[in-house]
Coordinates of C-alpha atoms in Angstrom, one line a residue:
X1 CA 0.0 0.0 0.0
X2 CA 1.2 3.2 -1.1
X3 CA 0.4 6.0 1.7
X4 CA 0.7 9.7 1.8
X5 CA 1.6 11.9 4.9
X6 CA -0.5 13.4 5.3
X7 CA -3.6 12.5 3.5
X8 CA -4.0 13.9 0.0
X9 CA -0.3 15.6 -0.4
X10 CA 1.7 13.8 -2.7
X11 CA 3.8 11.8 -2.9
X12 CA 2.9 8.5 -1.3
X13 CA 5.1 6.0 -0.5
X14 CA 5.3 2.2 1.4
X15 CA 5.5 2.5 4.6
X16 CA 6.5 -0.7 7.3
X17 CA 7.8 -0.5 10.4
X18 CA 8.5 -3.5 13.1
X19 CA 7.2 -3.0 15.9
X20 CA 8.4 -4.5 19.6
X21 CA 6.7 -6.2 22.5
X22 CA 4.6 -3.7 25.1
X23 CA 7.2 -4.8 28.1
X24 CA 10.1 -3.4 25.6
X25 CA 8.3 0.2 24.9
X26 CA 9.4 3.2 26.9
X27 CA 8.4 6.1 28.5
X28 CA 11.0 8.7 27.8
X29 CA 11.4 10.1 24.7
X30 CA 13.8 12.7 23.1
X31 CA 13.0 14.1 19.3
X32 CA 15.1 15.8 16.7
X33 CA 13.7 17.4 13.8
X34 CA 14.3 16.0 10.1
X35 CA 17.1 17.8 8.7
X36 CA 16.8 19.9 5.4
X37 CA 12.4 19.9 6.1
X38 CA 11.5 23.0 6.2
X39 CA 7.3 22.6 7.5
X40 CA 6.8 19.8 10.1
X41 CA 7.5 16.2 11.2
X42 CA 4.3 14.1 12.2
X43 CA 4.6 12.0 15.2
X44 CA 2.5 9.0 16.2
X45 CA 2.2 8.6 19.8
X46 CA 0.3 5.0 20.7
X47 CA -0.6 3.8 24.2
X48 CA 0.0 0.2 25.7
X49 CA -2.1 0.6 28.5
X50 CA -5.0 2.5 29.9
X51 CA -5.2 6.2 31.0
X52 CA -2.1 6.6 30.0
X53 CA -0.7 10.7 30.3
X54 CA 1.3 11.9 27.6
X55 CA 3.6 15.2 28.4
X56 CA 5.0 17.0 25.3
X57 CA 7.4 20.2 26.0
X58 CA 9.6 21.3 22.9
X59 CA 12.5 23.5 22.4
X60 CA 13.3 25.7 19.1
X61 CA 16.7 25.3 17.9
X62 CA 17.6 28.8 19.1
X63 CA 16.8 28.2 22.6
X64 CA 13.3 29.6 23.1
X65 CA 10.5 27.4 24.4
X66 CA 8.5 25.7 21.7
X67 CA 5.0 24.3 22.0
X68 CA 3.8 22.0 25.1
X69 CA 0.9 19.9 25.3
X70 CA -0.4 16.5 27.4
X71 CA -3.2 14.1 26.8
X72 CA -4.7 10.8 28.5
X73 CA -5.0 7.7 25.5
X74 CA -6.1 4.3 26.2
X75 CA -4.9 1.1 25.6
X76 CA -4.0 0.6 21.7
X77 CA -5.2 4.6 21.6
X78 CA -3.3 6.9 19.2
X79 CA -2.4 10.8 19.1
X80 CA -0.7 12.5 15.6
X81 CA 1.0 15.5 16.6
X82 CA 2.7 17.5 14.1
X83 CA 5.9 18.9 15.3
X84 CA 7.3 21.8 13.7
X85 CA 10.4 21.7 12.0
X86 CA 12.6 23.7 14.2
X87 CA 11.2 22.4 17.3
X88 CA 13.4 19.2 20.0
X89 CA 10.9 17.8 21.9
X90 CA 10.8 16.0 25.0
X91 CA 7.8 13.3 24.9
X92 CA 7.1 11.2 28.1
X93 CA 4.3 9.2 29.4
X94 CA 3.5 7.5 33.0
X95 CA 2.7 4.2 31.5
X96 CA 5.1 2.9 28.3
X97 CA 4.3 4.2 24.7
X98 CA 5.9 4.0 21.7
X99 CA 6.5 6.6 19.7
X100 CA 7.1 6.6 15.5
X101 CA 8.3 9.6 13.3
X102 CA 7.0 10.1 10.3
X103 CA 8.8 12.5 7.2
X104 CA 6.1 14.0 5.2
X105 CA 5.5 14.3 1.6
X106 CA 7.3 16.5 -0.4
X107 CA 4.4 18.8 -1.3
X108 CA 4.3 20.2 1.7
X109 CA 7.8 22.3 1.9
X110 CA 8.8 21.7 -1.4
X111 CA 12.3 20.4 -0.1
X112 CA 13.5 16.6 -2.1
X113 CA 11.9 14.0 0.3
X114 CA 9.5 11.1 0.6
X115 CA 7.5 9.8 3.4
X116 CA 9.1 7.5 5.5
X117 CA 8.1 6.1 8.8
X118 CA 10.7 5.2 11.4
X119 CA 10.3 4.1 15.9
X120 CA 12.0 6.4 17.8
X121 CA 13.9 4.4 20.8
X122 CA 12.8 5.5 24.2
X123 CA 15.8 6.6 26.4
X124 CA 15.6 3.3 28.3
X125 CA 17.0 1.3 25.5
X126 CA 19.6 3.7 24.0
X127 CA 22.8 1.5 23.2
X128 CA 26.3 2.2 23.1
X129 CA 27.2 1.7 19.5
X130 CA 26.0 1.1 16.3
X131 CA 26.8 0.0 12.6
X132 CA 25.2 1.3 10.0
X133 CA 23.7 1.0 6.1
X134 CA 22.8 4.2 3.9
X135 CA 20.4 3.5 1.4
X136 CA 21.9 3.5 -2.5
X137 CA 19.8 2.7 -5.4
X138 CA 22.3 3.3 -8.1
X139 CA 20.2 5.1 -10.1
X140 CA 18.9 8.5 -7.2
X141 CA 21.4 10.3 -5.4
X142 CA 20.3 10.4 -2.0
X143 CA 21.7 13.1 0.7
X144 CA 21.9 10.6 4.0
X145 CA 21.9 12.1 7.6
X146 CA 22.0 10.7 11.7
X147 CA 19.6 12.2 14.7
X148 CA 21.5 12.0 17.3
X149 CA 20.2 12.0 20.9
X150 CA 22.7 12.1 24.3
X151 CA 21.6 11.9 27.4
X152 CA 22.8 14.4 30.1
X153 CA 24.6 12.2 32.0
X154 CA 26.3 10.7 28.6
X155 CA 27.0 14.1 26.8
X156 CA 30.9 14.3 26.2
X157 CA 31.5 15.1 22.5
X158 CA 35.1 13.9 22.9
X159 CA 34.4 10.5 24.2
X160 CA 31.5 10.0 21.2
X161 CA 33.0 8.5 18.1
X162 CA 31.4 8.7 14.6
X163 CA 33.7 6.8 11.7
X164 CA 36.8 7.3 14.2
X165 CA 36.2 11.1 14.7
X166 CA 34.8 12.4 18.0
X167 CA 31.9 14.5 17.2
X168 CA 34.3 17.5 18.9
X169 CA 36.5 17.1 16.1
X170 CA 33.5 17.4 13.5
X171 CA 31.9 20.5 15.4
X172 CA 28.4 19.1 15.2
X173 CA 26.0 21.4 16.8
X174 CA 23.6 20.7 19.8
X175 CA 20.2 21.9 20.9
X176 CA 19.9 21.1 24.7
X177 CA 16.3 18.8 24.9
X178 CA 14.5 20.2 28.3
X179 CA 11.7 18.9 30.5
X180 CA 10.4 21.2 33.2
X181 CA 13.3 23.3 32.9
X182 CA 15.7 20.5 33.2
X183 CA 18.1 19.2 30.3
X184 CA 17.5 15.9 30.0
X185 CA 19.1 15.2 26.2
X186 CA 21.2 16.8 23.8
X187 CA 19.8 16.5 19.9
X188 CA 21.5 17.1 16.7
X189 CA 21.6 16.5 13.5
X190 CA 24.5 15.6 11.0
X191 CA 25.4 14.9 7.2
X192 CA 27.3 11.8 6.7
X193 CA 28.8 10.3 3.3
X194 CA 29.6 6.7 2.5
X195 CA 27.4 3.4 3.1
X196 CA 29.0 2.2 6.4
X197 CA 28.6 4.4 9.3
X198 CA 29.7 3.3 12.7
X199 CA 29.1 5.4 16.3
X200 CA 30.2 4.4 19.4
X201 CA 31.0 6.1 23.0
X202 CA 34.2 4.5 24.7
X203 CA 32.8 5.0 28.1
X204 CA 31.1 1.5 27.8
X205 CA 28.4 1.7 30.6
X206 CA 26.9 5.0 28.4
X207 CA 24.3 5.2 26.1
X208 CA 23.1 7.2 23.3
X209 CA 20.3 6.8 20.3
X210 CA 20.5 7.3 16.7
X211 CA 18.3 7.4 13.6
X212 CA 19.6 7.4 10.4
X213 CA 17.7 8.4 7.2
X214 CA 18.2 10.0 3.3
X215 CA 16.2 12.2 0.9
X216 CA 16.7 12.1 -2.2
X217 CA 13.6 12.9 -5.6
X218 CA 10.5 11.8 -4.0
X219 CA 12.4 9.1 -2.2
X220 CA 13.6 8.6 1.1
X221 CA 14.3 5.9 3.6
X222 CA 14.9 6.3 7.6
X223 CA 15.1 4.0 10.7
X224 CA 16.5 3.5 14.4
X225 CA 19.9 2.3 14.5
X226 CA 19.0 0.0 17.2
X227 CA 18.1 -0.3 20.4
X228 CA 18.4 -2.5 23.4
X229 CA 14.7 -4.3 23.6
X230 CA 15.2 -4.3 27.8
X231 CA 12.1 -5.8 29.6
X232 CA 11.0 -2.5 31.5
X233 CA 9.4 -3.5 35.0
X234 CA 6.2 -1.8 36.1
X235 CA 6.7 0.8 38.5
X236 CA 4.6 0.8 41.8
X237 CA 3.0 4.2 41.8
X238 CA 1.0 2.2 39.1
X239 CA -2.6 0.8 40.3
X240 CA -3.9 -1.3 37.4
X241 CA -4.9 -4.9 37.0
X242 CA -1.5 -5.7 35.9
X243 CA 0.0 -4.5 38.9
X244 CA -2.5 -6.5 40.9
X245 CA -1.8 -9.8 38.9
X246 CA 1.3 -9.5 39.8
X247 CA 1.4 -9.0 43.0
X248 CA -1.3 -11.8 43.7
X249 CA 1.0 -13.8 41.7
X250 CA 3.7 -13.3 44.3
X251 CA 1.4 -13.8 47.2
X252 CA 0.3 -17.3 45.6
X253 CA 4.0 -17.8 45.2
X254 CA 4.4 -17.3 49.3
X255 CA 1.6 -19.3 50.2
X256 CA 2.9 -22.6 47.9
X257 CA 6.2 -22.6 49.3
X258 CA 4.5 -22.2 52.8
X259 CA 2.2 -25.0 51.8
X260 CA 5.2 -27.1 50.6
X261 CA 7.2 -26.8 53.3
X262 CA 4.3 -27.5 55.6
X263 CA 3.9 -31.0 53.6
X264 CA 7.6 -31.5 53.9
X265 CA 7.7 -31.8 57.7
X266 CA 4.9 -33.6 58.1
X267 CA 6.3 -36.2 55.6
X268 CA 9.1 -36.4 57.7
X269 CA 7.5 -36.5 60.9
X270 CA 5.7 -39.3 59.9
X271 CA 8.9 -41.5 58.8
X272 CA 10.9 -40.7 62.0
X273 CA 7.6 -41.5 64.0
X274 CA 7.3 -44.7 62.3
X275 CA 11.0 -45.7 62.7
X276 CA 11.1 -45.5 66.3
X277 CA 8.0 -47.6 66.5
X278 CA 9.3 -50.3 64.5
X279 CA 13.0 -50.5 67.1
X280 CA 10.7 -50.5 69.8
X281 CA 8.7 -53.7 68.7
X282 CA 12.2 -55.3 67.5
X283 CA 13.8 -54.8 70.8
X284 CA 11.1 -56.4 73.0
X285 CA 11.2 -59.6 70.6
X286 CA 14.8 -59.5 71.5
X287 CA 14.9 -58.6 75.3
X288 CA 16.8 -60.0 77.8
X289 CA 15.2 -62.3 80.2
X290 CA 15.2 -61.4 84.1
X291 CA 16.5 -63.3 86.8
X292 CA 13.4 -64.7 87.9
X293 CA 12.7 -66.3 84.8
X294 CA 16.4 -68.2 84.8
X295 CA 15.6 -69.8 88.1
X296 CA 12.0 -70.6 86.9
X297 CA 13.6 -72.5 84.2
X298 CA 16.2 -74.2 86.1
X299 CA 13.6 -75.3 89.0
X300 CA 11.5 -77.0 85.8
X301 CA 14.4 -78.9 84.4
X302 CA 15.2 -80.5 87.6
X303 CA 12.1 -81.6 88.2
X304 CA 12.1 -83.3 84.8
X305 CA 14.8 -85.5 85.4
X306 CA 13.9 -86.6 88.7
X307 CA 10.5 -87.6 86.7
X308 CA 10.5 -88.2 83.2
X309 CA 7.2 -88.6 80.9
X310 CA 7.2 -91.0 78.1
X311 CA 4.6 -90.0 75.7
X312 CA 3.8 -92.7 73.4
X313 CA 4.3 -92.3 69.6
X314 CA 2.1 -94.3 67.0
X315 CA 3.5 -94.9 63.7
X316 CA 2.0 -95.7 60.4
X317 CA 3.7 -98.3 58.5
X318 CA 2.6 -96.3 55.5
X319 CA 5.4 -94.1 56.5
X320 CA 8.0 -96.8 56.8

């Protein structure tokens, strides 16, 4: 299927994205513009579970404060929000979202593009280096470019490595990404040539996102350059059936080992009960006799020689 972004503005284009497991979505998102568009990106913003609040707070590339917006969306609920061109946005939701970025046709600014549609990885699963494919046709000549995003805690140009240069050496530009006055990512774009791109940050416990993309006459490509696919736990200021399940799940955990355990000593109980009986019964077949009974015996034996009995035996001559 041939789409167009948005509806009615040429061009259209094929649009496919895979798409992860709810307990791998995020809920912290950082956005950079497309470079060289000169309108708006359009962002799709889809809930995995109910009431889910969605903050948005933007930044224009010269500083200033850009738009800011939230919503509630249910589970499987969606939100397009068009994001203008010269606006980094922090995007951020109390329950996990996931979050796609759409480049719009080229009717709409007039600049060589294509639609594509491409995830944006949450901050949660930023990696720590990537390899990389640009698109070549042969035939177009496409102009390919990274989105970078940096967390805070991350953000030493020297230390970050694309192709072998630290992006110090290569004077790429940042716009600081801020949430309730707070920087929270560094965002910026960047021009690269050739079809192998690599990025990497030496500090090895650091993390930082990428997206990688190419316009070239109503064409275009774009996608993630990765990202970790972490199982995200639920946090506990969160009341809703899945929280529950989970902790009755533990509770029924509790109460079968309890149960187990209680079956265990009884077992064993039973089998050291049953032991002792059995060397009980044993050593009365086996007692020793008292003295009394010695001189009973002795007293009977005399007495038996001093009178014998003959019993009289018949025999069969069958049996001879």
């Amino acid at each position: 299927q041939c789409s167009n972004v948005p509806p009615d503005t040429g061009y259209c284009d094929h649009l496919v994205e895979q798409i992860p497991p709810v307990q791998n979505w995020g809920k912290r998102f950082a956005t950079v513009p497309l470079k060289t568009r000169q309108a708006y990106d359009r962002f799709k913003i889809v809930a995995g579970e109910n009431y889910t609040t969605v903050q948005i707070e933007c930044t224009r590339n010269d500083g200033q404060s850009g738009n800011s917006t939230s919503f509630i969306l249910q589970e499987g609920g969606f939100k397009d929000i068009d994001i203008p061109s010269t606006d980094y946005c922090w995007i951020e939701g109390d329950k996990r979202i996931i979050l796609l970025q759409f480049s719009v046709g080229q009717e709409v600014d007039g600049v060589l593009s294509d639609p594509f549609m491409a995830m944006i990885p949450p901050v949660e699963q930023y990696s720590n280096g990537y390899t990389l494919a640009t698109v070549s046709d042969g035939v177009q000549n496409y102009t390919h470019f990274m989105n970078l995003y940096i967390p805070k805690d991350f953000f030493k140009p020297r230390e970050i490595f694309l192709n072998e240069q630290s992006l110090e050496e290569i004077n790429v530009n940042f716009t600081a990404i801020q949430f309730l006055g707070v920087t929270e990512v560094y965002g910026a774009q960047v021009e690269i040539i050739g079809e192998v791109q690599t990025l990497r940050h030496v500090n090895q416990f650091a993390s930082i996102g990428v997206l990688i993309y190419g316009f070239s006459y109503f064409n275009s490509y774009g996608y993630s350059g990765g990202l970790k696919l972490k199982k995200l736990s639920v946090i506990k200021e969160e009341t809703d059936t899945t929280s529950n399940d989970i902790t009755w799940i533990a509770s029924s955990g509790v109460l079968a080992s309890l149960l187990i355990i209680s079956w265990i000593i009884f077992i064993v109980t039973c089998v050291v009960a049953c032991c002792k009986r059995k060397r009980s019964k044993r050593g009365s077949d086996y007692a020793t006799p008292s003295k009394g009974t010695y001189q009973q015996s002795e007293h009977e034996f005399e007495e038996m020689e001093k009178n014998p009995t003959f019993v009289p035996i018949e025999i069969n001559a069958n049996q001879i």
